[in-house]
Amino acid sequence: MRLPRKLWFVAAKDVLIIAKDRGAWMSLLVTPLLVIVVVSLALSPVYKGGTLHGTLLVTNHDTGSVGQQLVDAVAANPGVTIQAASNSESETLKQGSSTYAASLVIPADFSAKVQAGQSSQLQIYEDPNSTTSAPYLKGMINSAVNRFSAVEVAAKVAVTEALKQNPAAGAGAVAADATAAAGAQMSSQPIQVVSQPAAGAKELNTFDIETPGFAVMFLLFGVLNGAEGLLEERDRGTLGRLLVAPISKSAILGGKQFMVLALSITQITLLFAVGHFAFSMNTGNSRAGLALMVAVTAFTATAFGLLLAAVARTRRQAQAIGILTILLMSALGGSWWPLDIVPSFMQTLGHLTINAWALDGIKGLILHGKDFYDILPQAGVLFAYGSACFLIGIKMFKFQKA
Amino acid sequence: MADSIVTAENLVKRFDKLTAVDGVSFTIDEGEIFGFLGPNGAGKTTTISILSTYLEPTSGTATIDGFSVTGEAARVREIIGLVPQEIALYPTLTAIENLRFYGRMYNLGGAPLERRCREVLELVELWDRRDGRIDQFSGGMKRRINMGAGLLHHPRFLLLDEPTVGVDPQSREHIFDTIFKIRDSGTTILYTSHYMEEVELLCDNIAIMDKGRIVAAGTLKELLKLLGEGGVIELEISPPGCPVGLEEQVGAQTGVTSVRREEDRLLISSDNSARSLAPVMKVLEGRGCQVSNLELYTPNLEKLFIHLTGKELRE
């Protein structure tokens, strides 16, 4: 099928307008890139682990050595800094206001009770506003306590066996020696768990997770600009002028939508390219699959923009409806966080959005090693979604001013 | 006598309950400037929209150069040029980029397009500003480029919808000069305005519109004749209940050609208002009417509009 020449002239005119509009380039490329980089770098510790950190405020009242051994064991973990507390600082955290994520209070009789085989209690205060450091520090303390409990049990068994072998030895002296030996083992971990990526899997890169979601969201914002541009032409009278020129309505609308589609494909491709070349973002094993997902996502977004222009009566109305819809779709559809962390009914609801289907396909390729044929269902759903939006948009769009 | 290029018969356009054009009929001869004069909301733009194929009439027919604006819209679009009331240009593009784009819409291209862009820019006297962005132009310059965009394809019939709205007097003069040049090149022009001076200056034939209807049409001379060639006497009389039948008695006086009464006003057209004044005043005095205000004037379109519609042109 040969497209009319005038369709290309309309598209070329819009390209010329966009090329001169620095604000458009800011919103299409610079803003998305900045957001993706900032979010990816900021959330890197959450997704990758290992680099979490926090300062533990320690109030050690213990008169023996066990309390200090426990503190040393906690301090041996990566990212943990120990700060000895003054009484006032300790009180401050109890009251819920401190610059520290967590505080540990070791009682005066901690060593004595442990050595006597009695139960002892450690007190931890957490800052509820510290959503990552406080749980991390608490985990490290629990880990040290568990290790200590394990070696303490071993020491008791050793004492019992030593007294059986040599009843003449004093129980207290043997117990003290055993506890000291156990303490020395605190910092060592006889069994260690080493994790590494499964065979063939690449190391997780937060850009793999964040780039597709934000790219789809900003793609939708890009087509919102296109919708506003269409309504602006109607309001300004240039659309009316074209309607009385020897050019068909389909060529006018086709040219404008073609430009939006081309710009959408360019935008998402450039975002992925920068992610790949500058931040080592994984692009999966199927370039054809990724190209298909980019094309079909851009098509659906373009059709969504046309529907928006058809539904809204004015440019301001399109802006208001568009921003609300895009933010809702982005939240529901997994642009801001992975859909697998939300409740199942939200996942179902999310799949009413363009974002969810686009991200299922794109992330399937990037994160889960899927190939071209695996993502055809997602591409098919998106194409059907886009086609429906396109047909309704064409049917409803009013070329003439109200 | 020139042939008619435009014929409109009983055009009606309704928007829900509003009738914007209500049974309008007229013809426009080839090579003339035909004016629609009327206040905002009179139906001028709606009539232009029907002729330019932008709107379909609810009923009635119109042809341009023999082509129906409804059945042969594509043919009509090739021979007309529209200069809309709004500045229908792309503000971030330059003057010549705008003209090139619209030229391509009219199937121009290559060297002929470039040549025509230059001719049009020279016609509107903005060739030296061809690379300036529209959003950096003055209101008058924008209007001239707006007009130029409608001329690129040498239209046989040009529709100018209030092309001088919001422009300074100097730019207005530029626009008038351009319109005369376009007319002289053989293009027929339909010009709408609510400024009677413009219509008086530019138009060979004039249709006065109000509330969607043409209330009078003809040459300027023919229209002014409706008020009487010698002038108009306008009187405010009291009491309001001045005797019935007063109009007939006044109408019988020397030189009086017509009398119209609107509550406490009498509009008297005369071949010679100075000569008619004394006998008219005598009649009024004899019938016990007091004259609280008297005005003598020579006929003009403004007064004619008031005479025909009972309201000011700019209301």
XYZ file of C-alpha atoms in Angstrom:
717
model
C 0.000 0.000 0.000
C 1.412 3.388 -1.006
C 0.813 6.161 1.487
C -0.218 9.555 0.094
C 2.607 12.050 -0.434
C 0.836 14.682 1.601
C 0.839 12.381 4.635
C 4.652 12.594 4.560
C 4.522 16.390 4.203
C 2.308 16.643 7.294
C 4.668 14.343 9.228
C 7.745 16.229 7.995
C 6.241 19.534 9.089
C 5.664 18.105 12.593
C 9.236 16.786 12.687
C 10.459 20.293 11.831
C 8.335 21.765 14.627
C 9.623 19.213 17.161
C 13.220 19.667 16.018
C 12.998 23.350 16.896
C 11.374 22.752 20.268
C 14.039 22.365 22.948
C 11.401 21.862 25.605
C 10.090 18.836 23.742
C 13.537 17.254 23.638
C 13.932 17.890 27.367
C 10.688 16.116 28.140
C 11.204 13.325 25.609
C 14.799 12.385 26.357
C 16.648 14.378 29.002
C 14.041 14.120 31.761
C 13.465 10.359 31.313
C 17.201 9.709 31.266
C 17.804 11.697 34.436
C 14.942 9.974 36.253
C 16.083 6.514 35.155
C 19.690 7.148 36.221
C 18.762 8.630 39.592
C 16.226 5.896 40.438
C 18.503 3.084 39.261
C 21.455 4.326 41.281
C 19.353 5.067 44.345
C 17.640 1.659 44.397
C 20.759 -0.309 43.600
C 21.285 -1.455 47.247
C 17.675 -2.608 47.542
C 17.870 -4.901 44.536
C 21.497 -6.015 44.809
C 21.944 -6.294 48.642
C 25.429 -6.434 50.281
C 26.011 -2.760 50.275
C 23.415 -1.879 52.926
C 24.877 0.022 55.804
C 24.026 1.585 59.125
C 25.446 2.839 62.390
C 24.543 0.918 65.535
C 24.482 2.862 68.766
C 25.739 0.540 71.539
C 25.236 1.037 75.266
C 27.323 -1.701 76.870
C 26.752 -2.021 80.635
C 28.225 -5.515 80.736
C 30.948 -5.910 83.385
C 32.294 -9.081 81.730
C 33.763 -9.780 78.280
C 30.848 -11.517 76.511
C 29.007 -8.295 75.719
C 32.053 -6.874 73.984
C 32.564 -10.149 72.074
C 29.017 -9.860 70.791
C 29.568 -6.243 69.718
C 32.772 -7.263 67.919
C 30.882 -10.017 66.089
C 28.250 -7.530 64.902
C 30.936 -5.030 63.899
C 32.603 -7.673 61.723
C 29.681 -7.485 59.235
C 30.060 -5.278 56.131
C 28.541 -1.831 56.315
C 28.078 -1.906 60.106
C 29.577 0.925 62.142
C 29.514 0.784 65.918
C 29.089 3.962 67.906
C 29.469 3.799 71.708
C 26.568 5.697 73.203
C 26.446 8.302 75.821
C 23.491 7.943 78.168
C 21.705 10.902 76.563
C 22.016 9.434 73.057
C 20.663 6.131 74.259
C 17.680 7.873 75.818
C 17.111 9.853 72.638
C 16.653 6.721 70.549
C 14.334 5.244 73.165
C 12.167 8.323 72.730
C 12.071 7.751 68.984
C 14.243 10.604 67.790
C 17.814 9.950 66.784
C 20.189 10.087 63.865
C 20.958 6.384 64.400
C 18.995 3.598 62.771
C 19.157 1.273 65.798
C 20.512 1.034 69.308
C 21.666 -2.012 71.289
C 21.640 -2.050 75.090
C 23.647 -4.822 76.820
C 22.772 -5.301 80.515
C 25.419 -5.295 83.302
C 24.947 -8.966 84.175
C 25.046 -10.209 80.560
C 28.392 -12.078 80.833
C 27.588 -13.486 84.269
C 24.227 -14.885 83.182
C 25.583 -16.312 79.954
C 28.433 -18.031 81.788
C 26.025 -19.355 84.400
C 23.872 -20.784 81.644
C 20.989 -18.498 82.506
C 18.738 -16.646 80.115
C 19.763 -13.066 79.405
C 18.045 -10.297 77.491
C 19.426 -7.769 75.014
C 17.395 -4.682 74.165
C 17.245 -3.258 70.611
C 15.606 0.062 69.763
C 14.826 0.652 66.089
C 14.056 3.839 64.245
C 10.741 2.963 62.534
C 11.505 5.467 59.784
C 14.663 3.623 58.811
C 13.208 1.065 56.424
C 16.459 -0.528 55.297
C 19.299 0.166 57.783
C 17.388 -0.691 60.980
C 16.209 -4.133 59.765
C 19.697 -4.777 58.425
C 21.359 -3.961 61.776
C 18.762 -6.001 63.666
C 19.454 -8.928 61.362
C 23.171 -8.655 61.999
C 22.629 -8.609 65.787
C 20.317 -11.648 65.610
C 22.843 -13.429 63.459
C 25.620 -12.792 65.991
C 23.385 -13.870 68.888
C 22.453 -17.092 67.068
C 26.078 -17.855 66.370
C 26.953 -17.116 69.976
C 24.124 -19.353 71.219
C 25.368 -22.161 69.033
C 28.942 -22.026 70.279
C 27.642 -21.611 73.831
C 25.719 -24.894 73.512
C 28.858 -26.491 72.132
C 30.831 -25.152 75.107
C 28.342 -26.602 77.571
C 28.601 -29.991 75.933
C 32.388 -29.692 76.084
C 32.296 -28.814 79.786
C 30.036 -31.749 80.554
C 32.333 -34.121 78.653
C 35.475 -32.594 80.285
C 34.047 -33.111 83.773
C 33.168 -36.697 82.914
C 36.775 -37.293 81.839
C 38.306 -35.407 84.762
C 35.921 -34.927 87.637
C 38.740 -33.380 89.642
C 38.762 -30.294 87.470
C 36.624 -27.514 88.878
C 33.351 -27.021 87.000
C 33.607 -23.232 87.245
C 37.115 -23.072 85.808
C 36.246 -25.406 82.921
C 33.099 -23.434 82.175
C 35.032 -20.162 82.136
C 37.646 -21.612 79.801
C 34.943 -23.040 77.537
C 33.055 -19.751 77.389
C 36.251 -17.894 76.530
C 36.983 -20.402 73.777
C 33.424 -20.066 72.531
C 33.771 -16.299 72.480
C 36.868 -16.618 70.362
C 34.821 -18.573 67.815
C 32.172 -15.864 67.628
C 33.722 -13.964 64.838
C 34.465 -16.964 62.712
C 31.826 -18.674 60.636
C 32.585 -22.353 60.168
C 29.835 -22.720 57.586
C 29.440 -20.008 54.994
C 26.861 -19.683 52.276
C 28.225 -18.402 48.984
C 25.687 -17.325 46.346
C 26.384 -16.650 42.692
C 24.280 -16.158 39.575
C 22.866 -19.331 38.033
C 24.656 -20.643 34.984
C 24.019 -18.363 32.031
C 22.374 -15.653 34.111
C 23.971 -12.231 34.176
C 24.529 -10.198 37.281
C 21.531 -8.034 38.191
C 21.756 -4.442 37.024
C 19.187 -2.038 38.432
C 19.029 -0.335 35.017
C 17.586 -3.636 33.695
C 14.722 -3.271 36.153
C 14.108 0.477 36.121
C 14.734 1.497 32.495
C 11.823 -0.375 30.855
C 9.266 0.830 33.408
C 10.204 4.478 33.219
C 10.775 4.321 29.462
C 7.170 3.122 28.965
C 5.846 5.787 31.328
C 7.708 8.593 29.559
C 6.657 7.158 26.207
C 3.064 7.708 27.298
C 3.914 11.257 28.352
C 5.464 11.734 24.907
C 2.262 10.713 23.127
C 0.336 13.013 25.457
C 2.382 15.834 23.901
C 1.305 14.497 20.501
C -2.358 14.524 21.545
C -2.027 18.072 22.812
C -0.347 19.044 19.539
C -3.299 17.699 17.575
C -5.786 19.647 19.684
C -3.580 22.731 19.463
C -3.767 22.512 15.654
C -7.541 22.380 15.927
C -7.678 25.338 18.324
C -5.186 27.416 16.332
C -7.105 26.930 13.094
C -4.317 25.222 11.144
C -6.284 21.970 11.123
C -9.303 23.843 9.768
C -7.134 25.373 7.069
C -5.936 21.916 6.051
C -9.512 20.636 5.965
C -10.370 23.074 3.187
C -7.186 22.254 1.244
C -7.043 19.372 -1.247
C -5.840 16.826 1.311
C -7.868 14.020 2.855
C -8.652 13.787 6.553
C -6.917 10.413 6.667
C -3.716 11.926 5.272
C -3.821 14.746 7.827
C -4.427 12.419 10.772
C -2.170 9.728 9.337
C 0.721 12.160 8.939
C 0.393 13.447 12.447
C 0.061 9.969 13.964
C 2.941 8.658 11.897
C 5.160 11.374 13.329
C 4.067 10.525 16.893
C 4.749 6.835 16.238
C 8.191 7.542 14.763
C 9.044 9.828 17.653
C 7.864 7.224 20.181
C 10.024 4.517 18.628
C 12.979 6.908 18.546
C 12.447 7.897 22.170
C 12.263 4.401 23.622
C 15.100 3.155 21.398
C 17.376 5.996 22.498
C 16.527 5.402 26.168
C 17.374 1.707 25.818
C 20.517 2.526 23.834
C 21.804 4.928 26.468
C 20.918 2.394 29.183
C 22.790 -0.318 27.305
C 25.909 1.570 26.261
C 26.329 3.911 29.234
C 25.033 1.734 32.066
C 25.463 -1.811 30.747
C 21.731 -2.452 30.700
C 20.938 -5.959 29.504
C 18.945 -6.034 26.284
C 18.228 -9.754 26.321
C 19.043 -12.424 23.809
C 16.502 -11.516 21.140
C 17.043 -8.191 19.399
C 14.138 -9.019 17.099
C 11.937 -9.615 20.123
C 12.974 -6.334 21.686
C 12.413 -4.486 18.396
C 8.939 -6.021 18.154
C 8.082 -5.012 21.713
C 9.388 -1.458 21.134
C 7.382 -1.118 17.915
C 4.151 -2.541 19.273
C 4.426 -0.580 22.536
C 5.013 2.644 20.578
C 2.030 1.825 18.316
C -0.263 1.224 21.289
C 0.945 4.367 23.042
C 0.359 6.394 19.850
C -3.158 5.011 19.559
C -3.745 5.829 23.222
C -2.692 9.427 22.462
C -5.191 9.630 19.606
C -7.948 8.303 21.861
C -7.025 10.938 24.420
C -7.251 13.679 21.776
C -10.623 12.306 20.705
C -12.054 12.156 24.214
C -10.826 15.566 25.380
C -12.611 18.677 24.181
C -9.697 21.022 24.830
C -5.946 20.851 25.145
C -6.111 21.544 28.882
C -8.638 18.773 29.315
C -6.372 16.361 27.429
C -3.490 17.341 29.670
C -5.493 16.802 32.854
C -6.998 13.477 31.760
C -3.692 12.346 30.273
C -1.538 13.015 33.304
C -4.026 11.315 35.619
C -4.386 8.279 33.355
C -0.667 7.890 32.713
C 0.255 8.130 36.393
C -2.457 5.613 37.296
C -1.407 3.234 34.522
C 2.235 3.552 35.534
C 1.493 2.774 39.179
C -0.853 -0.101 38.376
C 1.121 -1.443 35.439
C 4.489 -1.882 37.110
C 6.429 1.122 35.833
C 7.383 2.194 39.331
C 7.820 -1.152 41.084
C 7.799 -4.791 39.940
C 4.274 -6.195 39.630
C 5.364 -9.422 41.381
C 5.536 -7.605 44.735
C 1.911 -6.425 44.632
C -1.149 -8.486 45.666
C -2.588 -10.765 43.001
C -5.750 -8.681 42.510
C -3.542 -5.651 41.820
C -1.588 -7.692 39.300
C -4.847 -8.550 37.549
C -5.953 -4.918 37.653
C -2.530 -3.860 36.388
C -3.027 -5.896 33.249
C -5.720 -3.482 32.138
C -2.861 -1.105 31.371
C -0.490 -0.724 28.439
C 2.424 -0.632 30.884
C 1.851 -4.121 32.303
C 1.704 -5.876 28.918
C 4.635 -3.898 27.568
C 6.737 -4.615 30.650
C 5.797 -8.296 30.702
C 7.246 -8.576 27.222
C 10.253 -6.304 27.595
C 11.289 -7.560 31.030
C 10.691 -11.110 29.884
C 13.356 -10.535 27.250
C 15.722 -8.518 29.430
C 15.463 -10.232 32.812
C 14.204 -13.727 32.129
C 15.998 -14.608 28.924
C 12.829 -15.129 26.885
C 13.044 -15.255 23.100
C 11.051 -13.784 20.204
C 8.335 -16.452 20.245
C 7.886 -16.269 24.029
C 6.810 -12.625 23.911
C 4.390 -12.937 20.984
C 1.358 -13.225 23.310
C 2.242 -9.935 25.017
C 2.910 -8.288 21.657
C -0.420 -9.612 20.346
C -2.385 -8.278 23.301
C -0.703 -4.888 22.949
C -1.420 -4.776 19.222
C -5.085 -5.585 19.815
C -5.190 -2.964 22.589
C -3.633 -0.371 20.283
C -5.879 -1.241 17.364
C -8.978 -0.823 19.530
C -7.757 2.565 20.809
C -6.935 3.621 17.240
C -10.318 2.689 15.796
C -12.236 4.328 18.636
C -9.973 7.393 18.415
C -10.523 7.806 14.656
C -14.257 7.348 15.098
C -14.513 9.854 17.929
C -12.010 12.534 16.906
C -13.625 15.811 15.920
C -11.682 17.702 13.282
C -13.762 20.816 13.690
C -13.868 23.162 16.629
C -16.891 22.867 18.858
C -21.963 41.641 -17.473
C -19.558 39.246 -15.751
C -20.539 35.650 -15.114
C -21.313 34.527 -11.593
C -18.613 32.393 -10.026
C -20.468 31.817 -6.759
C -24.131 31.046 -6.353
C -25.756 30.378 -3.001
C -29.417 29.491 -2.714
C -31.326 29.442 0.518
C -28.408 28.294 2.681
C -29.368 27.240 6.179
C -27.029 26.081 8.950
C -28.311 25.017 12.330
C -26.271 24.058 15.390
C -28.654 22.318 17.759
C -31.197 25.028 18.578
C -29.189 27.899 17.076
C -29.780 28.876 13.477
C -26.533 30.544 12.434
C -27.433 30.978 8.765
C -31.082 31.324 7.913
C -31.977 31.132 4.234
C -29.097 33.089 2.682
C -29.039 33.528 -1.102
C -26.587 35.565 -3.172
C -24.398 35.507 -6.255
C -20.856 36.770 -6.714
C -19.603 37.840 -10.121
C -16.201 36.816 -11.380
C -13.495 39.358 -10.631
C -15.414 41.363 -8.045
C -14.899 41.934 -4.339
C -18.078 40.947 -2.582
C -18.482 42.037 1.038
C -20.401 40.598 3.940
C -21.022 43.330 6.492
C -22.498 42.540 9.868
C -21.840 42.390 13.578
C -20.236 39.423 15.317
C -22.636 36.505 15.292
C -24.418 37.685 12.134
C -23.549 34.450 10.294
C -20.709 35.748 8.085
C -18.110 33.198 9.193
C -20.602 30.331 9.062
C -21.501 31.277 5.487
C -17.808 31.389 4.576
C -17.320 28.019 6.288
C -20.049 26.503 4.105
C -18.600 27.993 0.915
C -15.108 26.777 1.818
C -16.454 23.216 2.445
C -15.439 23.353 6.115
C -19.090 22.992 7.163
C -21.960 21.303 5.385
C -25.170 23.298 5.169
C -28.233 21.958 6.931
C -30.114 22.782 3.734
C -29.702 24.834 0.604
C -27.121 24.701 -2.150
C -24.000 26.564 -3.148
C -21.733 26.242 -6.151
C -18.320 27.695 -6.883
C -17.311 27.797 -10.529
C -20.089 25.313 -11.122
C -18.943 22.799 -8.510
C -21.218 21.995 -5.608
C -19.640 22.708 -2.205
C -21.251 19.555 -0.857
C -21.167 17.061 -3.719
C -17.880 18.181 -5.289
C -15.983 19.438 -2.272
C -12.633 18.105 -3.505
C -12.910 20.131 -6.757
C -14.022 23.211 -4.851
C -10.998 22.951 -2.521
C -8.626 23.093 -5.450
C -9.929 26.425 -6.700
C -10.595 28.285 -3.478
C -8.250 29.921 -1.019
C -9.281 30.564 2.567
C -7.799 33.191 4.852
C -9.406 32.409 8.196
C -10.077 34.893 10.938
C -7.518 33.288 13.256
C -3.800 33.250 12.465
C -3.743 29.700 11.114
C 0.043 29.401 10.955
C 2.670 27.384 12.828
C 4.206 29.888 15.229
C 7.599 28.206 15.654
C 8.159 27.833 11.908
C 9.458 30.669 9.765
C 7.343 32.567 7.266
C 8.750 30.675 4.309
C 8.504 27.291 6.074
C 4.815 27.950 6.658
C 4.276 28.916 3.035
C 6.232 25.917 1.739
C 4.083 23.593 3.845
C 0.782 25.056 2.664
C 2.076 25.176 -0.898
C 2.763 21.430 -0.775
C -0.795 20.893 0.416
C -1.874 22.498 -2.885
C 0.337 20.181 -4.929
C 3.145 22.689 -5.468
C 6.715 21.522 -5.239
C 10.297 22.117 -6.286
C 11.192 25.293 -8.182
C 7.559 26.371 -8.842
C 6.886 26.237 -5.094
C 9.978 28.294 -4.293
C 9.108 30.815 -7.000
C 5.542 31.126 -5.797
C 6.633 31.528 -2.136
C 8.851 34.401 -3.220
C 6.068 36.019 -5.264
C 3.629 35.805 -2.384
C 6.146 37.115 0.154
C 6.910 40.010 -2.167
C 3.191 40.634 -2.629
C 2.672 40.951 1.134
C 5.978 42.855 1.344
C 7.648 40.422 3.736
C 10.259 38.789 1.506
C 13.065 40.235 3.604
C 11.481 38.666 6.717
C 11.045 35.218 5.158
C 13.339 33.506 7.661
C 11.732 35.100 10.707
C 9.662 32.924 13.017
C 5.959 33.686 13.024
C 5.830 34.003 16.812
C 8.316 36.870 16.551
C 6.209 38.815 14.045
C 3.864 41.707 14.830
C 0.113 41.157 14.577
C -0.013 42.893 11.186
C 2.856 40.834 9.761
C 1.194 37.618 10.936
C -2.030 38.693 9.202
C -0.147 39.314 5.951
C 1.540 35.898 6.040
C -1.841 34.399 6.964
C -3.226 35.958 3.811
C -0.234 34.859 1.741
C -0.770 31.244 2.749
C -4.170 31.367 1.081
C -2.785 32.732 -2.192
C -0.020 30.279 -3.035
C -2.003 28.228 -5.526
C -3.527 31.162 -7.423
C -7.084 30.512 -6.184
C -9.907 31.587 -8.482
C -12.008 32.482 -5.457
C -10.497 33.850 -2.247
C -12.415 33.963 1.029
C -11.120 36.577 3.462
C -12.702 36.324 6.896
C -12.118 39.551 8.852
C -8.490 39.806 7.744
C -7.791 43.089 9.528
C -8.869 42.149 13.057
C -6.374 43.444 15.588
C -3.946 45.105 13.179
C -2.497 48.613 13.269
C -3.563 51.204 10.633
C -0.327 50.840 8.650
C -0.696 47.074 8.350
C -4.343 47.569 7.441
C -3.260 49.757 4.525
C -0.795 47.042 3.463
C -3.593 44.487 3.542
C -5.916 46.707 1.477
C -3.189 47.247 -1.116
C -2.644 43.501 -1.291
C -6.367 42.824 -1.705
C -6.587 45.249 -4.646
C -3.548 43.594 -6.255
C -5.142 40.167 -5.838
C -8.392 41.438 -7.361
C -6.474 43.010 -10.228
C -4.840 39.647 -10.936
C -8.317 38.250 -11.651
C -9.176 36.550 -8.368
C -12.726 36.908 -7.098
C -12.856 37.836 -3.420
C -15.401 37.382 -0.667
C -14.553 39.769 2.152
C -16.224 39.792 5.559
C -15.939 42.547 8.105
C -17.820 44.391 10.760
C -16.003 47.596 9.809
C -18.240 49.539 7.392
C -15.310 51.746 6.243
C -13.465 48.677 4.965
C -16.470 47.324 3.121
C -17.245 50.762 1.654
C -13.655 51.103 0.452
C -13.065 47.605 -0.885
C -16.273 46.017 -2.042
C -18.077 46.246 -5.363
C -21.155 44.557 -3.946
C -22.211 44.301 -0.335
C -24.572 42.055 1.595
C -25.587 43.274 5.032
C -26.136 40.381 7.421
C -27.878 40.176 10.739
C -29.075 37.192 12.742
C -28.164 34.777 9.965
C -30.057 36.588 7.229
C -29.124 39.008 4.474
C -31.164 42.109 5.272
C -30.021 44.126 2.255
C -27.692 43.646 -0.710
C -26.388 45.634 -3.637
C -23.746 48.141 -4.570
C -22.874 50.796 -2.017
C -24.894 53.312 -3.980
C -27.924 51.053 -4.150
C -27.772 50.385 -0.448
C -27.433 54.015 0.554
C -30.399 54.831 -1.616
C -32.483 52.859 0.858
C -31.883 55.705 3.296
C -32.719 58.367 0.737
C -30.241 60.011 -1.524
C -30.478 63.402 0.127
C -30.051 62.394 3.705
C -31.823 61.280 6.839
C -33.730 63.161 9.488
C -33.783 61.326 12.806
C -36.138 62.622 15.487
C -36.860 61.634 19.045
C -40.433 62.521 19.794
C -42.660 62.593 22.861
C -45.024 61.739 24.329
C -44.591 58.069 23.360
C -48.180 57.873 22.368
C -47.888 60.427 19.550
C -50.869 60.028 17.268
C -51.323 56.924 15.181
C -51.040 57.598 11.480
C -48.321 60.196 11.989
C -45.966 58.327 9.628
C -48.346 58.633 6.679
C -48.736 62.383 7.173
C -44.946 62.906 7.481
C -44.353 60.682 4.474
C -46.489 62.958 2.334
C -44.227 65.979 2.900
C -41.860 67.443 0.329
C -38.876 65.254 -0.589
C -39.655 62.537 1.982
C -39.077 59.101 0.477
C -39.683 56.857 3.491
C -40.590 57.022 7.155
C -39.949 54.454 9.813
C -41.107 54.638 13.395
C -39.384 52.839 16.282
C -41.224 53.654 19.503
C -40.188 57.250 20.209
C -37.927 57.625 17.142
C -38.789 58.672 13.625
C -36.330 57.892 10.803
C -37.173 59.975 7.771
C -35.362 59.478 4.459
C -35.449 62.334 2.054
C -34.202 63.481 -1.328
C -33.236 66.705 0.373
C -33.338 66.619 4.128
C -32.787 70.377 4.546
C -35.822 71.106 2.394
C -37.983 68.460 4.061
C -37.194 69.456 7.641
C -39.485 72.508 7.946
C -42.711 70.815 6.686
C -42.020 67.741 8.820
C -41.591 69.848 11.962
C -44.825 71.660 11.124
C -46.716 68.372 10.925
C -45.336 67.242 14.262
C -46.242 70.509 15.911
C -49.722 70.340 14.471
C -50.187 66.814 15.888
C -48.998 67.854 19.365
C -45.669 66.027 19.326
C -42.641 67.407 21.150
C -39.205 66.898 19.530
C -36.578 66.185 22.167
C -33.691 65.394 19.787
C -33.022 66.005 16.098
C -30.215 64.730 13.874
C -29.531 65.295 10.198
C -26.986 63.132 8.430
C -25.922 61.911 5.050
C -26.466 58.171 4.457
C -23.766 55.646 5.334
C -23.696 51.928 5.984
C -23.612 52.367 9.741
C -26.852 54.343 9.626
C -28.319 51.982 7.096
C -27.596 49.071 9.412
C -29.353 50.857 12.259
C -32.189 51.719 9.918
C -32.535 48.080 8.842
C -31.973 46.299 12.134
C -32.629 48.884 14.804
C -29.216 48.325 16.413
C -25.636 49.489 16.096
C -23.275 47.595 13.791
C -20.745 46.931 16.587
C -23.291 45.698 19.154
